[in-house]
CSV table of C-alpha atoms and ligand atoms in Angstrom, one decimal:
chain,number,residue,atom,x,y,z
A,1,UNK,CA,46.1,25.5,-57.4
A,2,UNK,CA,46.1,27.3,-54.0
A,3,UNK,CA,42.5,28.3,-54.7
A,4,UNK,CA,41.2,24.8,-55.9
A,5,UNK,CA,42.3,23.8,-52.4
A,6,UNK,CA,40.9,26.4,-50.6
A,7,UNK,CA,37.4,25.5,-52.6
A,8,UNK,CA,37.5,21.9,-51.5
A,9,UNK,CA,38.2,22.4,-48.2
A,10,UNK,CA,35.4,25.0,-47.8
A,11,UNK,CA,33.1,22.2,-49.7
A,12,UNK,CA,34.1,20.2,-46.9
A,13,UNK,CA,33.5,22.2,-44.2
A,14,UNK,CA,30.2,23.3,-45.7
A,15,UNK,CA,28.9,19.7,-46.3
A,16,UNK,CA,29.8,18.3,-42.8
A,17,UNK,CA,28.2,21.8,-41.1
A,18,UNK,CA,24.8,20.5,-43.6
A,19,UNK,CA,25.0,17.0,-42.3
A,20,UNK,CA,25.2,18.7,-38.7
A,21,UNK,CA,21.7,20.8,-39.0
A,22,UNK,CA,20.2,17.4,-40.8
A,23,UNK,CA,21.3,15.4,-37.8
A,24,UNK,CA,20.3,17.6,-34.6
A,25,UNK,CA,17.3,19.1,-36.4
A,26,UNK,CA,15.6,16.9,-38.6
A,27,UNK,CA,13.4,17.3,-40.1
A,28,UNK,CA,14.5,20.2,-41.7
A,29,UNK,CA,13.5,22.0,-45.0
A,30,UNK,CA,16.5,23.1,-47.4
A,31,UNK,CA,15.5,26.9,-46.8
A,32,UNK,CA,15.5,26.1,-43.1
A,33,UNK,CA,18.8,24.6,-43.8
A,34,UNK,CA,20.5,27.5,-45.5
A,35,UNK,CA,18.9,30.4,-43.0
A,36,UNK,CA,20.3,28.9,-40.2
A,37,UNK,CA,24.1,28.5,-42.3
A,38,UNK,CA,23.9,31.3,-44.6
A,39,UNK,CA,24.8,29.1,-46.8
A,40,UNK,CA,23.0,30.3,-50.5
A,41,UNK,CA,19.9,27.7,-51.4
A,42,UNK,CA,22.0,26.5,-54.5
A,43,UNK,CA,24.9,25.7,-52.3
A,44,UNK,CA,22.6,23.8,-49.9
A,45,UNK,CA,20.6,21.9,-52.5
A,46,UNK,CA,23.6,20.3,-54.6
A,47,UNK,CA,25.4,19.3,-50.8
A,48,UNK,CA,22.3,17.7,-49.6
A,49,UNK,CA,22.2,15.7,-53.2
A,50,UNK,CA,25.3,14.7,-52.1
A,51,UNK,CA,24.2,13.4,-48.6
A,52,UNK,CA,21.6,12.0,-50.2
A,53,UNK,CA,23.2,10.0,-52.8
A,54,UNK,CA,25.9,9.0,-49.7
A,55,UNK,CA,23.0,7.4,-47.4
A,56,UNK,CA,23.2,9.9,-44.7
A,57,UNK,CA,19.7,11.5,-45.3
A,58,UNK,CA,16.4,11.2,-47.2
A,59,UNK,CA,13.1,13.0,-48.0
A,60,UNK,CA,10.0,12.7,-46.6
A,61,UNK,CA,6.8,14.7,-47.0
A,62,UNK,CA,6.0,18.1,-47.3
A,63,UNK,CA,6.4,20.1,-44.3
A,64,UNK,CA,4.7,23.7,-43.0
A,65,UNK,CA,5.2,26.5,-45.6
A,66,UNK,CA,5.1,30.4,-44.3
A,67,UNK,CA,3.6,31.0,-47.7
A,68,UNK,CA,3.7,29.5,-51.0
A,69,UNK,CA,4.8,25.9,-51.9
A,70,UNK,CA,5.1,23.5,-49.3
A,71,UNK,CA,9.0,22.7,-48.7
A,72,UNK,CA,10.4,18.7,-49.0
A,73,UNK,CA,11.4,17.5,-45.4
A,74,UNK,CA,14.7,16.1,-45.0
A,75,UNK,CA,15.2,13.6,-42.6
A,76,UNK,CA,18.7,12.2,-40.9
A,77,UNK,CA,18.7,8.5,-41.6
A,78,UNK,CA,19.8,7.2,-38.5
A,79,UNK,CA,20.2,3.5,-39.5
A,80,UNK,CA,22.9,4.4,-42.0
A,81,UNK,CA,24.9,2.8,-39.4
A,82,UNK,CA,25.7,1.8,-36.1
A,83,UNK,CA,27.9,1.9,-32.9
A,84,UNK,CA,28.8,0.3,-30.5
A,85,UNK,CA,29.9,2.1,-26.7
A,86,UNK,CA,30.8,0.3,-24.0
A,87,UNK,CA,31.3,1.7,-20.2
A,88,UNK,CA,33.6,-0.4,-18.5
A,89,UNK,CA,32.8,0.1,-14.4
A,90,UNK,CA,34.5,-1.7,-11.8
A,91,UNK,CA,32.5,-4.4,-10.9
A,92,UNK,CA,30.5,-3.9,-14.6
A,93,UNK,CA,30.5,-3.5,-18.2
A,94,UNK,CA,27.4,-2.3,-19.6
A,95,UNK,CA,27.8,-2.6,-23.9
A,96,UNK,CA,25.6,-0.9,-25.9
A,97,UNK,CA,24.6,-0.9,-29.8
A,98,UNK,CA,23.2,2.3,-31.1
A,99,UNK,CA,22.1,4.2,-34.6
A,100,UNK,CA,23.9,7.1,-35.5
A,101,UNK,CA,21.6,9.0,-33.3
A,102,UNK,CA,22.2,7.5,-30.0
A,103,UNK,CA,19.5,5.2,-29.9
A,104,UNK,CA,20.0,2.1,-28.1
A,105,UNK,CA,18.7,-1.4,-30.6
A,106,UNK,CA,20.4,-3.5,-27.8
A,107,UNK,CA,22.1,-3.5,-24.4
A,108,UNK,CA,24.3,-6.3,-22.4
A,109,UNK,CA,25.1,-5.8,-18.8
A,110,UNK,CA,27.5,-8.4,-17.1
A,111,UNK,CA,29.0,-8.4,-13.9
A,112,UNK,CA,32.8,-8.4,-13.7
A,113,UNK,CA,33.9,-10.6,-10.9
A,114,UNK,CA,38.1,-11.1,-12.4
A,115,UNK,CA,39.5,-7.6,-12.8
A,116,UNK,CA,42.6,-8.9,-14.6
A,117,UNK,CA,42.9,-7.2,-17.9
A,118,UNK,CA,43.1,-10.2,-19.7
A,119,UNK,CA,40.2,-11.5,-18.3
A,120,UNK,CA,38.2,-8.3,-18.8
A,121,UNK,CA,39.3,-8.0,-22.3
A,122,UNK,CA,38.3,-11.3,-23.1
A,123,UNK,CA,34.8,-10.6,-21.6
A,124,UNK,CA,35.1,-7.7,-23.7
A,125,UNK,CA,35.6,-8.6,-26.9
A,126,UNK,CA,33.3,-11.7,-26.3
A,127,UNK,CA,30.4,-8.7,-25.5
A,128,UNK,CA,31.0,-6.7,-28.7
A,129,UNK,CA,31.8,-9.9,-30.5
A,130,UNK,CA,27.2,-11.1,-29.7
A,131,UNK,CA,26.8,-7.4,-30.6
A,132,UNK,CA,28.0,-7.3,-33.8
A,133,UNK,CA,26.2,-10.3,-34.5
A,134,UNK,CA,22.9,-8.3,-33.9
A,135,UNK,CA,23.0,-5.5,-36.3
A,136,UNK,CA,20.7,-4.4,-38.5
A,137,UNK,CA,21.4,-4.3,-42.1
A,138,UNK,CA,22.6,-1.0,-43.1
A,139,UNK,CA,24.6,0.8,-45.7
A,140,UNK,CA,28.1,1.6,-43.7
A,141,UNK,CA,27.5,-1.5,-40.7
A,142,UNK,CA,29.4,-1.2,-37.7
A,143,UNK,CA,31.1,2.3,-37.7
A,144,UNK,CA,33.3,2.3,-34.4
A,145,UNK,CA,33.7,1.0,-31.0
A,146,UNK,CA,33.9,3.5,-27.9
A,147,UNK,CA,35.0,2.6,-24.9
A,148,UNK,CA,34.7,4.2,-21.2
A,149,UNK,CA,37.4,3.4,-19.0
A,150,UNK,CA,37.6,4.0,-15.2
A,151,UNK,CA,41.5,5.3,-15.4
A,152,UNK,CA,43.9,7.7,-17.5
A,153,UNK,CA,44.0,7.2,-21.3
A,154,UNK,CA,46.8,8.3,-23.3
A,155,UNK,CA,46.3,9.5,-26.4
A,156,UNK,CA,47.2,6.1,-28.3
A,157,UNK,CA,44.5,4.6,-26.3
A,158,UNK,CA,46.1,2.8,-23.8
A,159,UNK,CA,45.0,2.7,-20.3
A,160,UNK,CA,47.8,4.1,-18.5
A,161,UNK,CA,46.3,3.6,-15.2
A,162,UNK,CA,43.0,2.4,-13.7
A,163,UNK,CA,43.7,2.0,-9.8
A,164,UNK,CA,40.2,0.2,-9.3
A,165,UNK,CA,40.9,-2.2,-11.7
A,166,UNK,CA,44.6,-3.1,-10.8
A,167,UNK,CA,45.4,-1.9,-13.8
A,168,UNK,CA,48.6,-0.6,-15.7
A,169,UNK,CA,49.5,0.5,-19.6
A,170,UNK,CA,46.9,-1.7,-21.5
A,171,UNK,CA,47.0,-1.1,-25.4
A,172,UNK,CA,42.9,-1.3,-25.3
A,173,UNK,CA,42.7,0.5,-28.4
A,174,UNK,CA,45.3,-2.0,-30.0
A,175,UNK,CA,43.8,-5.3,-28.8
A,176,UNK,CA,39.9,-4.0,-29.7
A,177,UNK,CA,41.7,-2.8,-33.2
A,178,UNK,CA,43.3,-5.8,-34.4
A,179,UNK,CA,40.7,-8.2,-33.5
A,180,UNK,CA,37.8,-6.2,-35.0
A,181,UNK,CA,39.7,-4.4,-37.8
A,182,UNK,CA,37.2,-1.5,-36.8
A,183,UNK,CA,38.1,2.5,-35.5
A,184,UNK,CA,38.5,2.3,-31.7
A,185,UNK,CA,38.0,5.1,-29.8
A,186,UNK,CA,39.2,5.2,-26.0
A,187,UNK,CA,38.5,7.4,-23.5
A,188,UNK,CA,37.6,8.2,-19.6
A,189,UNK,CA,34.4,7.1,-18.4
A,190,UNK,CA,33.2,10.4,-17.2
A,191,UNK,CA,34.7,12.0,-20.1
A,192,UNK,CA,32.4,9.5,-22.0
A,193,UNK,CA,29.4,10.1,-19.5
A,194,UNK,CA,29.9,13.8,-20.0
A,195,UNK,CA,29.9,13.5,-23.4
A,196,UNK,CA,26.6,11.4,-23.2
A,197,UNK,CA,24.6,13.7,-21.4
A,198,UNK,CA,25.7,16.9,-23.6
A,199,UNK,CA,24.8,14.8,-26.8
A,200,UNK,CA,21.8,12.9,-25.5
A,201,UNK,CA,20.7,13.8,-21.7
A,202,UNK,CA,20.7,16.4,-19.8
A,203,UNK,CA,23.2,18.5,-20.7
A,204,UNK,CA,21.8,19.1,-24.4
A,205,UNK,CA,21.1,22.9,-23.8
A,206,UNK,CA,23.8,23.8,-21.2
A,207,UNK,CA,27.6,24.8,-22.2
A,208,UNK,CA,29.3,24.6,-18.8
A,209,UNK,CA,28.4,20.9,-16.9
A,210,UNK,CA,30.4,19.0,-14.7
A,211,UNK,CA,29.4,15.1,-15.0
A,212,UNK,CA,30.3,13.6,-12.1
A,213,UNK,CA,30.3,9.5,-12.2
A,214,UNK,CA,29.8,8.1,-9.0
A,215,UNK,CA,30.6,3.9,-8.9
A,216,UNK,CA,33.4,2.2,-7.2
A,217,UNK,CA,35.2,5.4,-7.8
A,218,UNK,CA,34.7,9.1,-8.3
A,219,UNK,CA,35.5,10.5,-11.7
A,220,UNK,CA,34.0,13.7,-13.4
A,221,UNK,CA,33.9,15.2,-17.1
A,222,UNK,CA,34.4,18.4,-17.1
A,223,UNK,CA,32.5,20.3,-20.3
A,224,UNK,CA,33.4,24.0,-20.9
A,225,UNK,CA,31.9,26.3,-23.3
A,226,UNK,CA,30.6,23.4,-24.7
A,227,UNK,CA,34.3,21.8,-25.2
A,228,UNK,CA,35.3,18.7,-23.1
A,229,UNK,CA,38.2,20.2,-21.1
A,230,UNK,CA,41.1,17.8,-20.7
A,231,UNK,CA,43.8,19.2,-19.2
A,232,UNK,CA,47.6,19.4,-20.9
A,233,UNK,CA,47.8,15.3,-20.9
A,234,UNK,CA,44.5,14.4,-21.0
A,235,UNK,CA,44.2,13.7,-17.7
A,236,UNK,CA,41.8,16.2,-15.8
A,237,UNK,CA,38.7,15.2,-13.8
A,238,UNK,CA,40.0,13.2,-11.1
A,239,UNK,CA,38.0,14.1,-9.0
A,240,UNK,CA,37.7,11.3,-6.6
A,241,UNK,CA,41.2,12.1,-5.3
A,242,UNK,CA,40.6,15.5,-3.8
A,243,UNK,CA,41.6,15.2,-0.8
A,244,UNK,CA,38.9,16.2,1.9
A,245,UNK,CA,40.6,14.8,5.4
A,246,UNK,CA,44.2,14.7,6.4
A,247,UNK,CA,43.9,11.4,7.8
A,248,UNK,CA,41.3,9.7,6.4
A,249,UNK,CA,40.5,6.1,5.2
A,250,UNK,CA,43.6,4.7,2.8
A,251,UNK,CA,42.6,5.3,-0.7
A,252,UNK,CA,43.2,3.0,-4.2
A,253,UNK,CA,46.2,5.8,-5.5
A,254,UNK,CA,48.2,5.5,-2.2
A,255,UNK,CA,46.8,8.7,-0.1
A,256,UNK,CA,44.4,9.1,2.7
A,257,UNK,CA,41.3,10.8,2.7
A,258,UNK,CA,40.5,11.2,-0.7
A,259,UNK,CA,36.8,12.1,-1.9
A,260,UNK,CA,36.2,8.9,-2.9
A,261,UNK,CA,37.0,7.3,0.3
A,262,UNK,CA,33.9,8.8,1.2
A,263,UNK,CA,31.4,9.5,-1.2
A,264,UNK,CA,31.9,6.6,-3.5
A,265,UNK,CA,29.8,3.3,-3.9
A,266,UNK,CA,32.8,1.0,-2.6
A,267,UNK,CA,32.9,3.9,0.5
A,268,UNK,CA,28.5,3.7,0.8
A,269,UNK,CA,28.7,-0.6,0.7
A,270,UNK,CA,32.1,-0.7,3.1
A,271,UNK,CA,29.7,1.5,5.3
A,272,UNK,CA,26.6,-0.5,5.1
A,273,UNK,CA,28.3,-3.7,6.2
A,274,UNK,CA,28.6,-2.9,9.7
A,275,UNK,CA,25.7,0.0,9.6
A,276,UNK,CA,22.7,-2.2,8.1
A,277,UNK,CA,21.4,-4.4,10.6
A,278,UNK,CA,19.7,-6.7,7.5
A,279,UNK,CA,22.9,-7.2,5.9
A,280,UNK,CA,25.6,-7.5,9.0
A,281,UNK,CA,25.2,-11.3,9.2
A,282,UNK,CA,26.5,-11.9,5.3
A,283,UNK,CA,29.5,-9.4,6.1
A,284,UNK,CA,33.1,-9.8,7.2
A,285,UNK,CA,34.1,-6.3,9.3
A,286,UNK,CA,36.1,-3.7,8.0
A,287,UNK,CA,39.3,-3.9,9.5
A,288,UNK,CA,40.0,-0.4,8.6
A,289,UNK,CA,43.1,-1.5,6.2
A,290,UNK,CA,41.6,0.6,3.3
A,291,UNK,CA,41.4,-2.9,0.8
A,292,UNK,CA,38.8,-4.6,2.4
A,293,UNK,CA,36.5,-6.8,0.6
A,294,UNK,CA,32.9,-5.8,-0.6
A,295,UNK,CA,30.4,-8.1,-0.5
A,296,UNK,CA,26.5,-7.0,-0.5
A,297,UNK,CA,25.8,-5.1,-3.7
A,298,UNK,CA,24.5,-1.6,-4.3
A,299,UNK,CA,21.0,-3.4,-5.9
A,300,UNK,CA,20.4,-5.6,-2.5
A,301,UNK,CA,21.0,-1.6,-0.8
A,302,UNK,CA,18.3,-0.5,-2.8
A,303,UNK,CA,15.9,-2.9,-2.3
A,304,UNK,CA,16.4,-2.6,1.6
A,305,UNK,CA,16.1,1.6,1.5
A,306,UNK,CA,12.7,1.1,-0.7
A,307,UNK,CA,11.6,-1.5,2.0
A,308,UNK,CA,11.8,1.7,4.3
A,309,UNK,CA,14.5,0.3,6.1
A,310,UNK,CA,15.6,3.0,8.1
A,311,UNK,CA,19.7,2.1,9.0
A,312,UNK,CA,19.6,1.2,4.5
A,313,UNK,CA,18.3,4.7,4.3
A,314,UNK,CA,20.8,6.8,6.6
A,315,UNK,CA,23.5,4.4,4.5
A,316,UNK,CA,22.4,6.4,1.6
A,317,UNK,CA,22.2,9.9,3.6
A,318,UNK,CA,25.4,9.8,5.0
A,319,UNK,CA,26.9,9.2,1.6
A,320,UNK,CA,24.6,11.6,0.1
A,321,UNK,CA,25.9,14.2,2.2
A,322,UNK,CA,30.1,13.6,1.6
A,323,UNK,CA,29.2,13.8,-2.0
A,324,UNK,CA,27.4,16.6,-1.4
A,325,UNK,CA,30.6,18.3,0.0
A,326,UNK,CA,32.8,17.7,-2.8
A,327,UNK,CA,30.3,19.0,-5.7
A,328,UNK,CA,30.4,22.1,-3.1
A,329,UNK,CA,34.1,22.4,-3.7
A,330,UNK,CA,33.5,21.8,-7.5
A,331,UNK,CA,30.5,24.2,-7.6
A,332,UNK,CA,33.2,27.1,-6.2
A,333,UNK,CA,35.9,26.3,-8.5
A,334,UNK,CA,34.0,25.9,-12.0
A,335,UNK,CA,30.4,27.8,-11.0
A,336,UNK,CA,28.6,25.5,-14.0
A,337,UNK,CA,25.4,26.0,-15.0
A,338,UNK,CA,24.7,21.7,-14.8
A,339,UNK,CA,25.9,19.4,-12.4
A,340,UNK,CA,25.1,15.9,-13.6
A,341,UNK,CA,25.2,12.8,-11.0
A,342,UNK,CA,25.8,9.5,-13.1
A,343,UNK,CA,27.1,6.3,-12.8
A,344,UNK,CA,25.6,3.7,-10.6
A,345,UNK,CA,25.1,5.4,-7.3
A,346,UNK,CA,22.6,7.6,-9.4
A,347,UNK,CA,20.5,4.3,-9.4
A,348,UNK,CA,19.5,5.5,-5.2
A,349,UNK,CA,18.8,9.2,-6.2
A,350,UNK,CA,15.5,8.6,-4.4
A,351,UNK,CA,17.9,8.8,-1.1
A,352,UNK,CA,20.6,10.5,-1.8
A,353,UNK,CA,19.0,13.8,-3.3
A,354,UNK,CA,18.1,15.5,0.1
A,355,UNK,CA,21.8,15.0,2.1
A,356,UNK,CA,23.6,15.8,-1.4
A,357,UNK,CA,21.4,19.5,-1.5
A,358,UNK,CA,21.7,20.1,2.1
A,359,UNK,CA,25.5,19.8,2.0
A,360,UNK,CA,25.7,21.8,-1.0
A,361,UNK,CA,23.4,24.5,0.3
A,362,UNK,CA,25.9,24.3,3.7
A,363,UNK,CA,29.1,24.8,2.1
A,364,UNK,CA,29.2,26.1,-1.5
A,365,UNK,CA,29.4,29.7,-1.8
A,366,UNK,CA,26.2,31.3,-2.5
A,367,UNK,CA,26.9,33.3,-5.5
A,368,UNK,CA,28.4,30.5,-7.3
A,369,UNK,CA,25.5,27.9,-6.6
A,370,UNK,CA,23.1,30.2,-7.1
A,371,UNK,CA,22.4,29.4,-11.2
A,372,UNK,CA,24.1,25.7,-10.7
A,373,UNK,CA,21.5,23.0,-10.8
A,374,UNK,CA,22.1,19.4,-10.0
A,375,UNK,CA,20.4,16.7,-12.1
A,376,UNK,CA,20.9,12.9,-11.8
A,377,UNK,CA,21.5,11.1,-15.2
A,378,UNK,CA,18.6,11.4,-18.0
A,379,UNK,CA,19.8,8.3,-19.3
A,380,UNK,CA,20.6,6.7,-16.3
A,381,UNK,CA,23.0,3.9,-16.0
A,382,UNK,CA,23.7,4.1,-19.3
A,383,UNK,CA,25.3,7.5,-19.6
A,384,UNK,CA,28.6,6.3,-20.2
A,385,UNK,CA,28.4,3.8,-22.5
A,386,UNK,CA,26.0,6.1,-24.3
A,387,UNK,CA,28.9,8.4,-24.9
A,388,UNK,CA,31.6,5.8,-25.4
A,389,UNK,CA,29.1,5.4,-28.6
A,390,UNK,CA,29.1,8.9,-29.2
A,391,UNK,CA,32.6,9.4,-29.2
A,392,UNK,CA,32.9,6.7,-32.2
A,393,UNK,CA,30.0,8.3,-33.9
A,394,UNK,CA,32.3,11.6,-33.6
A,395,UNK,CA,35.0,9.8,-34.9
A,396,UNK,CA,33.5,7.8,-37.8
A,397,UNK,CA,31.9,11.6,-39.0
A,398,UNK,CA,35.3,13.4,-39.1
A,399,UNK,CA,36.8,10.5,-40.8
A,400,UNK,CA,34.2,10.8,-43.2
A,401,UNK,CA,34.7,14.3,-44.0
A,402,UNK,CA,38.3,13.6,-44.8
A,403,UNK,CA,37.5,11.2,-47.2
A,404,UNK,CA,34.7,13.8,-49.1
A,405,UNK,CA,36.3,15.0,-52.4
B,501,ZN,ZN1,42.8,8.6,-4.0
């Protein structure tokens, strides 16, 4: 008996590892396939039958031979399925619908103006609700839902605690659960942008990255040795609460002086309302309270820094340069190879790029900076709900293997 069990847990193992080389290498010949496993050909050929016969893959043509016949190409079919990821940002959520490779079929972006959580999950579900409408026919249909939330997720899902949105212990996963009857998977925003870039942008060939998500707040995901790291509960990468000045501006969590209070987007438009000349007359004045109101957007900033305005453009600088000194504290604790800027403010890398490198070249230490590159987003905006996406796809594989005899 023992040994029947061992065999069909190796099968398993040896069929998901098949479907991995099929999906980040197609196309791919069988003999490619069992080099790079040391799996033996016959093993191979009857698992890939089986992938075969399950939807996941297909043949296509003949590929290169080294000599003698010309091997059958097996391709990953993508459309076996589809996700959907979601990146839920502060003043945002930006849904996507992917294939099983990442690739966005359709986006929705609206703006969140009500930050209640019954609001937002209304606007939620409504969003994955017109999604769902849009899909493709395919063999398995929806597979998951991922969501990226700007707070601390338990592991059931819940949002314990997202400051920026005034919120506290939301059963996300729940609510998304019973109204779609689909696998919800929940997570950190940065842990989902993270996880995006790894899978899809610019992390793809890099083991250590720190994925820093720069919006309303200041997150990061940490990846090490290729492994998200989350800390004992789950909770690590909060970045946006180091605390860089004793007695600086009041922060969402209760303290003073905190990274974000600096380097954030709320922190860069707070700024700009008594700094920008062209958008004074539309502002009320910070009173200096720490909750005052934001009301010019990061998009009319934009504009105004590529119309060469010059007090837009120091805006920028000036936040370039505090978030320049916080990846310099993070660049001496973790030395990573990657350092990904995401989230909106990655939108104004155009004038941010210069302060954030001078900062970093000022006050990180120069052995640990000196194999650390700094990248903005591949995928731009989209990062995070990219790998809200990714984390169902994750999900919806593993299930699957479970479920192989
Ligand atoms: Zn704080």
């Amino acid at each position: 008996m023992k040994i029947t069990g061992d065999y069909r847990l190796m099968k398993k193992i040896n069929k998901y590892l098949v479907l991995d080389m099929i999906r980040k290498h197609f196309p791919i010949s069988r003999a490619d396939i069992s080099a790079r496993t040391g799996l033996n050909k016959a093993t191979v050929s009857a698992l890939v039958n089986e992938l075969i016969e399950s939807g996941f893959a297909s043949e296509t043509g003949l590929g290169e031979s080294s000599g003698g016949r010309k091997p059958m190409m097996l391709l990953f079919n993508e459309r076996a399925g589809f996700a959907i990821g979601v990146d839920l940002g502060v003043n945002y959520m930006l849904a996507v619908l992917t294939d099983l490779s990442g690739r966005v079929v359709k986006q929705k972006k609206i703006e969140l103006a009500e930050l209640e959580a019954g609001a937002v999950t209304s606007k939620l579900k409504k969003t994955i609700r017109a999604l769902i409408a849009d899909v493709p026919p395919s063999p398995y249909g929806i597979i998951g839902i991922g969501v990226g939330v700007p707070g601390l997720v338990d592991d059931q899902g819940s949002v314990l605690s997202a400051p920026n949105l005034g919120w506290a212990d939301v059963p996300l996963q729940t609510v998304l659960a019973d109204e779609f009857g689909l696998e919800v998977v929940i997570d950190n925003e940065a842990n989902a942008g993270a996880l995006g870039e790894k899978e899809f942008g610019a992390g793809q060939h890099v083991s250590n990255l720190l994925y820093i998500s720069v919006g309303m707040g200041i997150g990061a995901g940490i990846i090490l040795h290729d492994a998200l790291y989350r800390g004992v509960s789950g909770f690590s990468g909060e970045v946006g609460h180091m605390a860089l000045a004793q007695d600086g501006p009041l922060c969402g969590c209760g303290n003073r002086g905190c990274w974000e209070t600096f380097a954030s987007e709320k922190a860069l438009l707070l700024h700009a309302q008594t700094a920008v000349a062209a958008i004074r007359p539309a502002a009320e004045p910070d009173d200096g309270s720490g909750d005052a109101e934001v009301s010019v957007g990061l998009d009319m900033l934009i504009r105004l820094a590529r119309q060469e305005d010059s007090q837009a453009q120091q805006v920028f600088a000036e936040t370039g340069r505090w978030l320049g000194t916080g990846i310099a504290n993070l660049v001496n604790v973790f030395n990573p190879e990657l350092i990904v800027i995401g989230g909106p403010l990655s939108l104004a890398s155009a004038w941010i790029k210069e302060a954030v490198h001078e900062s970093l070249d000022k006050r990180s230490l120069a052995y640990h900076r000196s194999r650390t590159s700094v990248a903005y987003s591949q995928l731009g905006h989209t990062s995070g709900a990219l790998g809200a996406a990714s984390l169902a796809i994750q999900r919806f594989f593993s299930s699957m293997k479970a479920t192989w005899e």
